[in-house]
Amino acid sequence: MELTHLDEHGAARMVDVSGKDVTTRTATATGRFHTTPAVIELLRRDGLPKGDALAVARIAGIAAAKRTPDLVPLCHPVALHGVSVELALGADCVEITATTRTADRTGVEMEALTSVVVTGLALYDMVKAVDRGAQLTDVQLQTKAGGRSGEWTRA
């Protein structure tokens, strides 16, 4: 198997995507932020000491998707045309879903994954005063579409 991010000498390199076609590309990633039922109740009624944690987390996730190439060294800068971050409150967790969209020469999977992780980090920062044991788990790509490899969905 050829590793595309290594040259013939094994050195890291950025893949040249200039010959690829511009296509519409989307990706969706998910993660789960585990906390206590008491913290979920505080989130439901905007009762955390630091303010509206869900709004802050959503904005952090959107901003993170846009900054992915600054954080992941070999990622291409992609002109994102859309980023959505959905937060669903469960009994003891927040389900995070990030979807990224572009029309470009390379995919937006890393942007969706980065969005989920930073959304979770922002949630942690907002709730740590009341739950230092909260944790982000199960970060994974769910779907991607577009480009030469077409569509992929997690089984």
Coordinates of N, CA, C and O in Angstrom, one line a residue:
M1 N 0.8 -1.2 0.0 CA 0.0 0.0 0.0 C 0.9 1.2 0.0 O 1.8 1.4 0.8
E2 N 0.7 2.1 -0.9 CA 1.4 3.4 -1.0 C 0.8 4.4 -0.1 O -0.4 4.7 -0.1
L3 N 1.7 5.0 0.7 CA 1.3 6.1 1.6 C 1.4 7.4 0.9 O 2.6 7.8 0.5
T4 N 0.3 8.1 0.6 CA 0.3 9.3 -0.2 C 1.0 10.5 0.4 O 1.4 11.4 -0.3
H5 N 1.2 10.5 1.8 CA 1.8 11.6 2.4 C 3.3 11.5 2.7 O 3.9 12.2 3.4
L6 N 3.9 10.4 2.1 CA 5.3 10.2 2.2 C 5.9 10.2 0.8 O 5.4 9.7 -0.2
D7 N 7.1 10.9 0.6 CA 7.7 10.8 -0.7 C 8.5 9.5 -0.8 O 8.5 8.7 0.1
E8 N 9.3 9.4 -1.9 CA 10.0 8.1 -2.1 C 11.1 7.9 -1.1 O 11.6 6.8 -1.0
H9 N 11.5 8.9 -0.3 CA 12.5 8.7 0.7 C 11.9 8.6 2.1 O 12.6 8.5 3.1
G10 N 10.6 8.6 2.2 CA 9.9 8.4 3.5 C 9.6 9.7 4.2 O 9.2 9.7 5.3
A11 N 9.9 10.9 3.6 CA 9.7 12.2 4.2 C 8.2 12.6 4.0 O 7.6 12.3 3.0
A12 N 7.7 13.3 5.0 CA 6.3 13.8 4.9 C 6.3 14.8 3.8 O 7.2 15.6 3.6
R13 N 5.1 14.8 3.2 CA 4.9 15.8 2.1 C 3.4 16.1 2.0 O 2.6 15.3 2.4
M14 N 3.1 17.2 1.5 CA 1.7 17.5 1.2 C 1.3 17.0 -0.2 O 2.1 17.3 -1.1
V15 N 0.3 16.3 -0.3 CA -0.1 15.7 -1.6 C -0.5 16.8 -2.5 O -1.2 17.7 -2.2
D16 N -0.1 16.7 -3.8 CA -0.5 17.7 -4.8 C -1.9 17.3 -5.4 O -2.0 16.2 -6.0
V17 N -2.9 18.1 -5.1 CA -4.2 17.8 -5.6 C -4.6 18.7 -6.8 O -5.8 18.7 -7.2
S18 N -3.6 19.4 -7.4 CA -4.0 20.3 -8.5 C -4.5 19.7 -9.7 O -5.3 20.3 -10.4
G19 N -4.3 18.4 -9.9 CA -4.8 17.7 -11.0 C -6.2 17.1 -10.8 O -6.8 16.6 -11.7
K20 N -6.7 17.1 -9.6 CA -8.0 16.6 -9.3 C -9.1 17.5 -9.8 O -8.9 18.7 -9.8
D21 N -10.3 16.9 -10.0 CA -11.4 17.7 -10.4 C -12.1 18.4 -9.2 O -12.1 17.8 -8.1
V22 N -12.6 19.6 -9.4 CA -13.4 20.2 -8.4 C -14.8 19.6 -8.4 O -15.4 19.5 -9.4
T23 N -15.2 19.0 -7.2 CA -16.5 18.4 -7.1 C -17.0 18.9 -5.7 O -16.3 19.3 -4.8
T24 N -18.4 18.7 -5.6 CA -19.0 19.0 -4.3 C -18.6 17.8 -3.4 O -18.7 16.7 -3.7
R25 N -18.2 18.2 -2.2 CA -17.7 17.2 -1.2 C -18.4 17.5 0.2 O -18.4 18.7 0.5
T26 N -18.8 16.5 0.8 CA -19.4 16.7 2.2 C -18.8 15.6 3.1 O -18.4 14.5 2.6
A27 N -18.9 15.9 4.4 CA -18.5 14.9 5.4 C -19.2 15.2 6.7 O -19.5 16.3 7.0
T28 N -19.6 14.1 7.4 CA -20.2 14.2 8.7 C -19.5 13.3 9.7 O -19.1 12.2 9.4
A29 N -19.2 14.0 10.8 CA -18.5 13.3 11.9 C -19.3 13.4 13.2 O -20.1 14.4 13.3
T30 N -19.1 12.5 14.1 CA -19.9 12.5 15.3 C -18.9 12.3 16.5 O -17.8 11.8 16.4
G31 N -19.4 12.6 17.7 CA -18.7 12.3 18.9 C -19.8 12.4 20.1 O -20.9 12.9 19.9
R32 N -19.3 12.0 21.2 CA -20.2 12.0 22.4 C -19.5 12.6 23.6 O -18.4 12.2 23.9
F33 N -20.1 13.6 24.2 CA -19.6 14.3 25.4 C -20.4 13.8 26.6 O -21.5 14.1 26.8
H34 N -19.7 13.0 27.4 CA -20.3 12.4 28.6 C -20.1 13.3 29.8 O -19.0 13.8 30.1
T35 N -21.2 13.5 30.5 CA -21.2 14.3 31.7 C -22.3 13.7 32.6 O -22.8 12.6 32.4
T36 N -22.7 14.4 33.7 CA -23.7 13.9 34.6 C -25.1 14.4 34.2 O -25.2 15.4 33.5
P37 N -26.1 13.7 34.7 CA -27.5 14.2 34.4 C -27.7 15.6 35.0 O -28.4 16.4 34.4
A38 N -27.0 15.9 36.1 CA -27.2 17.3 36.7 C -26.6 18.3 35.7 O -27.2 19.4 35.6
V39 N -25.5 18.0 35.1 CA -24.9 19.0 34.1 C -25.8 19.1 32.9 O -26.0 20.2 32.4
I40 N -26.4 18.0 32.4 CA -27.3 18.1 31.3 C -28.5 19.0 31.6 O -28.9 19.8 30.8
E41 N -29.0 18.9 32.9 CA -30.1 19.8 33.3 C -29.6 21.2 33.3 O -30.4 22.1 32.8
L42 N -28.4 21.5 33.7 CA -27.9 22.9 33.6 C -27.8 23.3 32.2 O -28.1 24.5 31.9
L43 N -27.4 22.4 31.3 CA -27.3 22.8 29.9 C -28.7 23.1 29.3 O -28.9 24.0 28.5
R44 N -29.7 22.3 29.7 CA -31.1 22.5 29.2 C -31.6 23.9 29.6 O -32.4 24.5 28.9
R45 N -31.2 24.3 30.8 CA -31.8 25.6 31.2 C -30.8 26.8 31.3 O -31.0 27.8 31.9
D46 N -29.7 26.6 30.5 CA -28.7 27.6 30.4 C -28.2 28.1 31.8 O -28.1 29.3 32.1
G47 N -27.9 27.1 32.7 CA -27.6 27.5 34.1 C -26.2 27.3 34.5 O -25.9 27.3 35.7
L48 N -25.3 27.2 33.5 CA -23.9 27.0 33.9 C -23.2 28.4 34.2 O -23.6 29.4 33.7
P49 N -22.3 28.4 35.2 CA -21.7 29.6 35.6 C -21.0 30.4 34.5 O -21.0 31.6 34.5
K50 N -20.5 29.7 33.4 CA -19.8 30.4 32.3 C -20.7 30.9 31.2 O -20.3 31.6 30.3
G51 N -22.0 30.6 31.3 CA -22.9 31.0 30.3 C -23.5 29.9 29.4 O -23.5 28.8 29.8
D52 N -23.9 30.3 28.2 CA -24.5 29.4 27.2 C -23.5 28.5 26.6 O -22.9 28.8 25.5
A53 N -23.3 27.3 27.2 CA -22.3 26.4 26.8 C -22.5 25.8 25.4 O -21.6 25.6 24.6
L54 N -23.8 25.6 25.1 CA -24.1 25.0 23.8 C -23.8 26.0 22.6 O -23.3 25.6 21.6
A55 N -24.1 27.3 22.8 CA -23.8 28.3 21.8 C -22.3 28.4 21.6 O -21.8 28.5 20.5
V56 N -21.6 28.5 22.8 CA -20.2 28.6 22.7 C -19.5 27.4 22.0 O -18.7 27.6 21.1
A57 N -20.0 26.2 22.3 CA -19.4 25.0 21.7 C -19.7 25.0 20.2 O -18.9 24.6 19.4
R58 N -20.9 25.3 19.8 CA -21.3 25.3 18.4 C -20.4 26.3 17.6 O -19.9 26.0 16.6
I59 N -20.2 27.5 18.1 CA -19.4 28.5 17.5 C -17.9 28.0 17.4 O -17.2 28.1 16.4
A60 N -17.4 27.4 18.5 CA -16.1 26.8 18.5 C -15.9 25.8 17.5 O -14.9 25.7 16.8
G61 N -16.9 24.9 17.3 CA -16.8 23.8 16.3 C -16.8 24.4 14.9 O -16.0 23.9 14.0
I62 N -17.5 25.4 14.6 CA -17.5 26.0 13.3 C -16.2 26.7 13.0 O -15.6 26.5 11.9
A63 N -15.7 27.4 14.0 CA -14.4 28.1 13.8 C -13.3 27.1 13.6 O -12.4 27.3 12.8
A64 N -13.4 26.0 14.4 CA -12.3 25.0 14.3 C -12.3 24.3 12.9 O -11.2 24.1 12.3
A65 N -13.4 24.1 12.3 CA -13.5 23.5 10.9 C -12.7 24.4 10.0 O -11.9 23.9 9.1
K66 N -12.9 25.7 10.1 CA -12.3 26.7 9.2 C -10.8 26.8 9.5 O -10.0 27.2 8.6
R67 N -10.3 26.4 10.7 CA -8.9 26.5 11.0 C -8.1 25.1 10.9 O -7.0 25.0 11.3
T68 N -8.8 24.1 10.4 CA -8.2 22.7 10.4 C -6.7 22.7 9.8 O -5.9 22.1 10.3
P69 N -6.5 23.4 8.6 CA -5.1 23.3 8.1 C -4.1 23.9 9.0 O -2.9 23.6 8.9
D70 N -4.5 24.8 9.9 CA -3.5 25.4 10.9 C -3.2 24.4 12.0 O -2.2 24.5 12.6
L71 N -4.1 23.4 12.2 CA -3.9 22.4 13.3 C -3.3 21.1 12.8 O -2.6 20.4 13.6
V72 N -3.7 20.7 11.6 CA -3.3 19.4 11.1 C -2.3 19.7 10.0 O -2.7 20.1 8.9
P73 N -1.0 19.4 10.2 CA 0.1 19.9 9.3 C -0.1 19.6 7.8 O 0.3 20.5 7.0
L74 N -0.5 18.5 7.4 CA -0.6 18.2 6.0 C -1.9 18.3 5.3 O -2.2 17.9 4.2
C75 N -2.9 19.0 6.0 CA -4.2 19.2 5.5 C -4.2 20.4 4.5 O -3.5 21.4 4.8
H76 N -4.9 20.3 3.5 CA -5.0 21.4 2.5 C -6.0 22.4 3.0 O -7.0 22.1 3.6
P77 N -5.7 23.7 2.7 CA -6.7 24.7 3.0 C -7.8 24.6 2.0 O -7.6 24.5 0.8
V78 N -9.0 24.4 2.6 CA -10.2 24.2 1.7 C -11.2 25.4 2.0 O -11.4 25.7 3.1
A79 N -11.7 25.9 0.9 CA -12.8 26.9 1.1 C -14.1 26.3 1.5 O -14.8 25.7 0.7
L80 N -14.4 26.3 2.8 CA -15.6 25.7 3.2 C -16.8 26.5 2.8 O -16.8 27.7 3.0
H81 N -17.8 25.9 2.3 CA -19.0 26.5 1.9 C -20.1 26.4 2.9 O -21.1 27.1 2.9
G82 N -20.0 25.4 3.8 CA -20.9 25.3 4.9 C -20.4 24.4 6.0 O -19.7 23.4 5.8
V83 N -20.7 24.8 7.2 CA -20.4 24.0 8.4 C -21.6 24.0 9.3 O -22.0 25.1 9.7
S84 N -22.1 22.9 9.7 CA -23.1 22.9 10.7 C -22.7 22.0 11.9 O -22.0 20.9 11.7
V85 N -23.0 22.4 13.1 CA -22.8 21.7 14.3 C -24.1 21.5 15.1 O -24.7 22.5 15.4
E86 N -24.5 20.2 15.2 CA -25.7 19.9 15.9 C -25.4 19.3 17.3 O -24.5 18.5 17.4
L87 N -26.1 19.7 18.3 CA -25.9 19.2 19.7 C -27.2 18.7 20.2 O -28.2 19.4 20.3
A88 N -27.3 17.4 20.5 CA -28.5 16.8 21.0 C -28.2 16.3 22.4 O -27.3 15.5 22.7
L89 N -29.0 16.8 23.3 CA -28.9 16.5 24.8 C -29.6 15.1 25.1 O -30.7 14.9 24.8
G90 N -28.8 14.2 25.7 CA -29.3 13.0 26.1 C -29.4 13.0 27.7 O -29.3 14.1 28.3
A91 N -29.6 11.9 28.3 CA -29.8 11.8 29.7 C -28.5 12.2 30.5 O -28.5 12.9 31.5
D92 N -27.3 11.7 29.9 CA -26.0 12.0 30.5 C -24.9 12.3 29.5 O -23.8 12.0 29.8
C93 N -25.3 12.7 28.3 CA -24.3 13.0 27.3 C -24.9 14.1 26.3 O -26.1 14.3 26.3
V94 N -24.0 14.6 25.6 CA -24.4 15.5 24.4 C -23.8 14.8 23.2 O -22.6 14.5 23.1
E95 N -24.7 14.5 22.3 CA -24.3 13.9 21.0 C -23.9 15.1 20.1 O -24.7 16.0 19.9
I96 N -22.7 15.1 19.5 CA -22.2 16.1 18.6 C -22.2 15.6 17.2 O -21.6 14.5 17.0
T97 N -22.7 16.4 16.3 CA -22.7 16.0 14.9 C -22.2 17.2 14.1 O -22.8 18.3 14.2
A98 N -21.1 17.1 13.3 CA -20.6 18.2 12.5 C -20.7 17.8 11.0 O -20.2 16.7 10.7
T99 N -21.2 18.6 10.2 CA -21.2 18.4 8.8 C -20.5 19.5 8.0 O -20.8 20.7 8.3
T100 N -19.6 19.2 7.1 CA -18.8 20.2 6.4 C -19.1 20.0 4.9 O -19.3 18.9 4.4
R101 N -19.1 21.1 4.2 CA -19.4 21.1 2.7 C -18.4 22.1 2.0 O -18.1 23.1 2.5
T102 N -18.1 21.6 0.8 CA -17.3 22.5 -0.1 C -17.5 22.0 -1.6 O -18.0 21.0 -1.8
A103 N -17.0 22.8 -2.5 CA -16.7 22.4 -3.9 C -15.3 22.7 -4.1 O -14.8 23.8 -4.2
D104 N -14.5 21.6 -4.1 CA -13.0 21.8 -4.1 C -12.4 20.5 -4.7 O -13.1 19.6 -5.1
R105 N -11.0 20.4 -4.6 CA -10.3 19.3 -5.1 C -9.9 18.2 -4.1 O -9.3 17.2 -4.4
T106 N -10.3 18.5 -2.8 CA -10.0 17.5 -1.8 C -11.1 17.5 -0.8 O -11.9 18.5 -0.7
G107 N -11.2 16.5 0.0 CA -12.4 16.3 0.9 C -12.3 17.1 2.2 O -11.3 17.8 2.4
V108 N -13.4 17.0 2.9 CA -13.5 17.8 4.1 C -13.8 16.9 5.4 O -14.4 17.4 6.3
E109 N -13.3 15.7 5.3 CA -13.4 14.8 6.5 C -12.6 15.3 7.7 O -13.2 15.3 8.8
M110 N -11.4 15.8 7.5 CA -10.6 16.3 8.6 C -11.3 17.5 9.2 O -11.3 17.7 10.5
E111 N -11.9 18.4 8.4 CA -12.6 19.5 9.0 C -13.8 19.1 9.8 O -14.1 19.7 10.9
A112 N -14.6 18.1 9.4 CA -15.7 17.6 10.2 C -15.2 17.0 11.5 O -15.8 17.3 12.6
L113 N -14.1 16.2 11.5 CA -13.6 15.6 12.7 C -13.0 16.6 13.6 O -13.3 16.6 14.9
T114 N -12.3 17.6 13.1 CA -11.8 18.7 13.9 C -12.9 19.5 14.6 O -12.8 19.8 15.8
S115 N -14.0 19.7 13.9 CA -15.1 20.4 14.4 C -15.7 19.7 15.6 O -16.0 20.3 16.7
V116 N -15.8 18.4 15.5 CA -16.4 17.6 16.6 C -15.5 17.7 17.8 O -15.9 17.9 19.0
V117 N -14.2 17.5 17.6 CA -13.2 17.5 18.7 C -13.2 18.9 19.5 O -13.3 18.9 20.7
V118 N -13.2 19.9 18.7 CA -13.1 21.3 19.3 C -14.5 21.6 20.0 O -14.5 22.3 21.0
T119 N -15.6 21.2 19.4 CA -16.9 21.4 20.0 C -16.8 20.7 21.4 O -17.3 21.3 22.4
G120 N -16.3 19.5 21.5 CA -16.2 18.8 22.8 C -15.3 19.5 23.7 O -15.6 19.5 24.9
L121 N -14.2 20.0 23.2 CA -13.2 20.7 24.1 C -13.9 22.0 24.7 O -13.7 22.3 25.9
A122 N -14.7 22.7 23.9 CA -15.4 23.9 24.3 C -16.4 23.5 25.4 O -16.6 24.2 26.4
L123 N -17.1 22.4 25.1 CA -18.1 21.9 26.1 C -17.4 21.6 27.5 O -17.9 22.0 28.5
Y124 N -16.3 20.9 27.4 CA -15.5 20.6 28.6 C -15.1 21.9 29.3 O -15.3 22.0 30.6
D125 N -14.6 22.9 28.6 CA -14.2 24.1 29.2 C -15.4 24.8 29.9 O -15.2 25.4 31.0
M126 N -16.5 24.7 29.3 CA -17.7 25.4 29.9 C -18.3 24.6 31.1 O -18.9 25.3 32.0
V127 N -18.1 23.3 31.2 CA -18.7 22.6 32.3 C -17.7 22.1 33.4 O -18.1 21.6 34.4
K128 N -16.4 22.3 33.2 CA -15.4 21.8 34.1 C -15.5 22.3 35.5 O -15.2 21.6 36.5
A129 N -16.1 23.4 35.7 CA -16.4 24.0 37.1 C -17.3 23.1 37.8 O -17.3 23.0 39.1
V130 N -18.2 22.4 37.1 CA -19.2 21.5 37.8 C -19.0 20.0 37.5 O -19.6 19.2 38.2
D131 N -18.1 19.7 36.6 CA -17.8 18.2 36.3 C -16.5 18.1 35.6 O -16.4 18.1 34.4
R132 N -15.5 18.0 36.4 CA -14.1 17.7 35.9 C -14.0 16.4 35.3 O -13.0 16.1 34.5
G133 N -14.8 15.4 35.6 CA -14.8 14.1 35.0 C -15.4 13.9 33.7 O -15.4 12.8 33.1
A134 N -16.0 15.0 33.1 CA -16.6 14.9 31.8 C -15.6 14.4 30.7 O -14.4 14.6 30.9
Q135 N -16.1 13.7 29.7 CA -15.1 13.2 28.7 C -15.8 13.2 27.3 O -17.0 13.0 27.2
L136 N -14.9 13.3 26.3 CA -15.3 13.3 24.9 C -14.9 11.9 24.4 O -13.7 11.5 24.5
T137 N -15.8 11.2 23.8 CA -15.5 9.8 23.3 C -16.1 9.6 21.9 O -16.9 10.5 21.4
D138 N -15.8 8.5 21.3 CA -16.4 8.0 20.1 C -16.4 9.0 18.9 O -17.3 9.0 18.1
V139 N -15.3 9.7 18.8 CA -15.2 10.7 17.6 C -14.9 9.8 16.4 O -13.9 9.0 16.4
Q140 N -15.7 10.0 15.4 CA -15.5 9.2 14.2 C -16.2 9.8 13.0 O -17.2 10.5 13.1
L141 N -15.7 9.5 11.8 CA -16.3 9.9 10.6 C -17.5 9.0 10.3 O -17.4 7.7 10.5
Q142 N -18.6 9.6 10.0 CA -19.8 8.8 9.7 C -20.1 8.6 8.2 O -20.4 7.5 7.7
T143 N -19.9 9.7 7.4 CA -20.1 9.7 6.0 C -19.2 10.7 5.3 O -18.8 11.6 5.9
K144 N -18.9 10.4 4.0 CA -18.2 11.4 3.2 C -18.8 11.1 1.8 O -19.1 10.0 1.4
A145 N -18.8 12.2 1.0 CA -19.3 12.1 -0.4 C -18.5 13.1 -1.2 O -18.1 14.1 -0.8
G146 N -18.4 12.7 -2.5 CA -17.7 13.5 -3.5 C -16.3 13.0 -3.8 O -15.8 12.1 -3.1
G147 N -15.7 13.6 -4.8 CA -14.4 13.2 -5.2 C -14.3 11.9 -5.9 O -15.3 11.2 -6.2
R148 N -13.1 11.5 -6.2 CA -12.8 10.2 -7.0 C -13.3 9.0 -6.3 O -13.8 8.1 -6.9
S149 N -13.2 9.0 -5.0 CA -13.6 7.7 -4.2 C -15.1 7.7 -4.0 O -15.6 6.7 -3.4
G150 N -15.9 8.8 -4.3 CA -17.3 8.7 -4.2 C -17.8 8.8 -2.7 O -17.3 9.5 -1.9
E151 N -18.9 8.0 -2.5 CA -19.5 8.0 -1.2 C -19.0 6.9 -0.3 O -18.6 5.8 -0.8
W152 N -18.9 7.2 1.0 CA -18.6 6.2 2.0 C -19.4 6.5 3.2 O -19.7 7.6 3.6
T153 N -20.0 5.4 3.8 CA -20.8 5.5 5.0 C -20.3 4.4 6.0 O -20.0 3.2 5.6
R154 N -20.2 4.8 7.3 CA -19.7 3.8 8.3 C -20.8 2.7 8.4 O -22.0 3.0 8.4
A155 N -20.3 1.5 8.4 CA -21.2 0.4 8.5 C -22.0 0.3 9.8 O -21.5 0.7 10.8

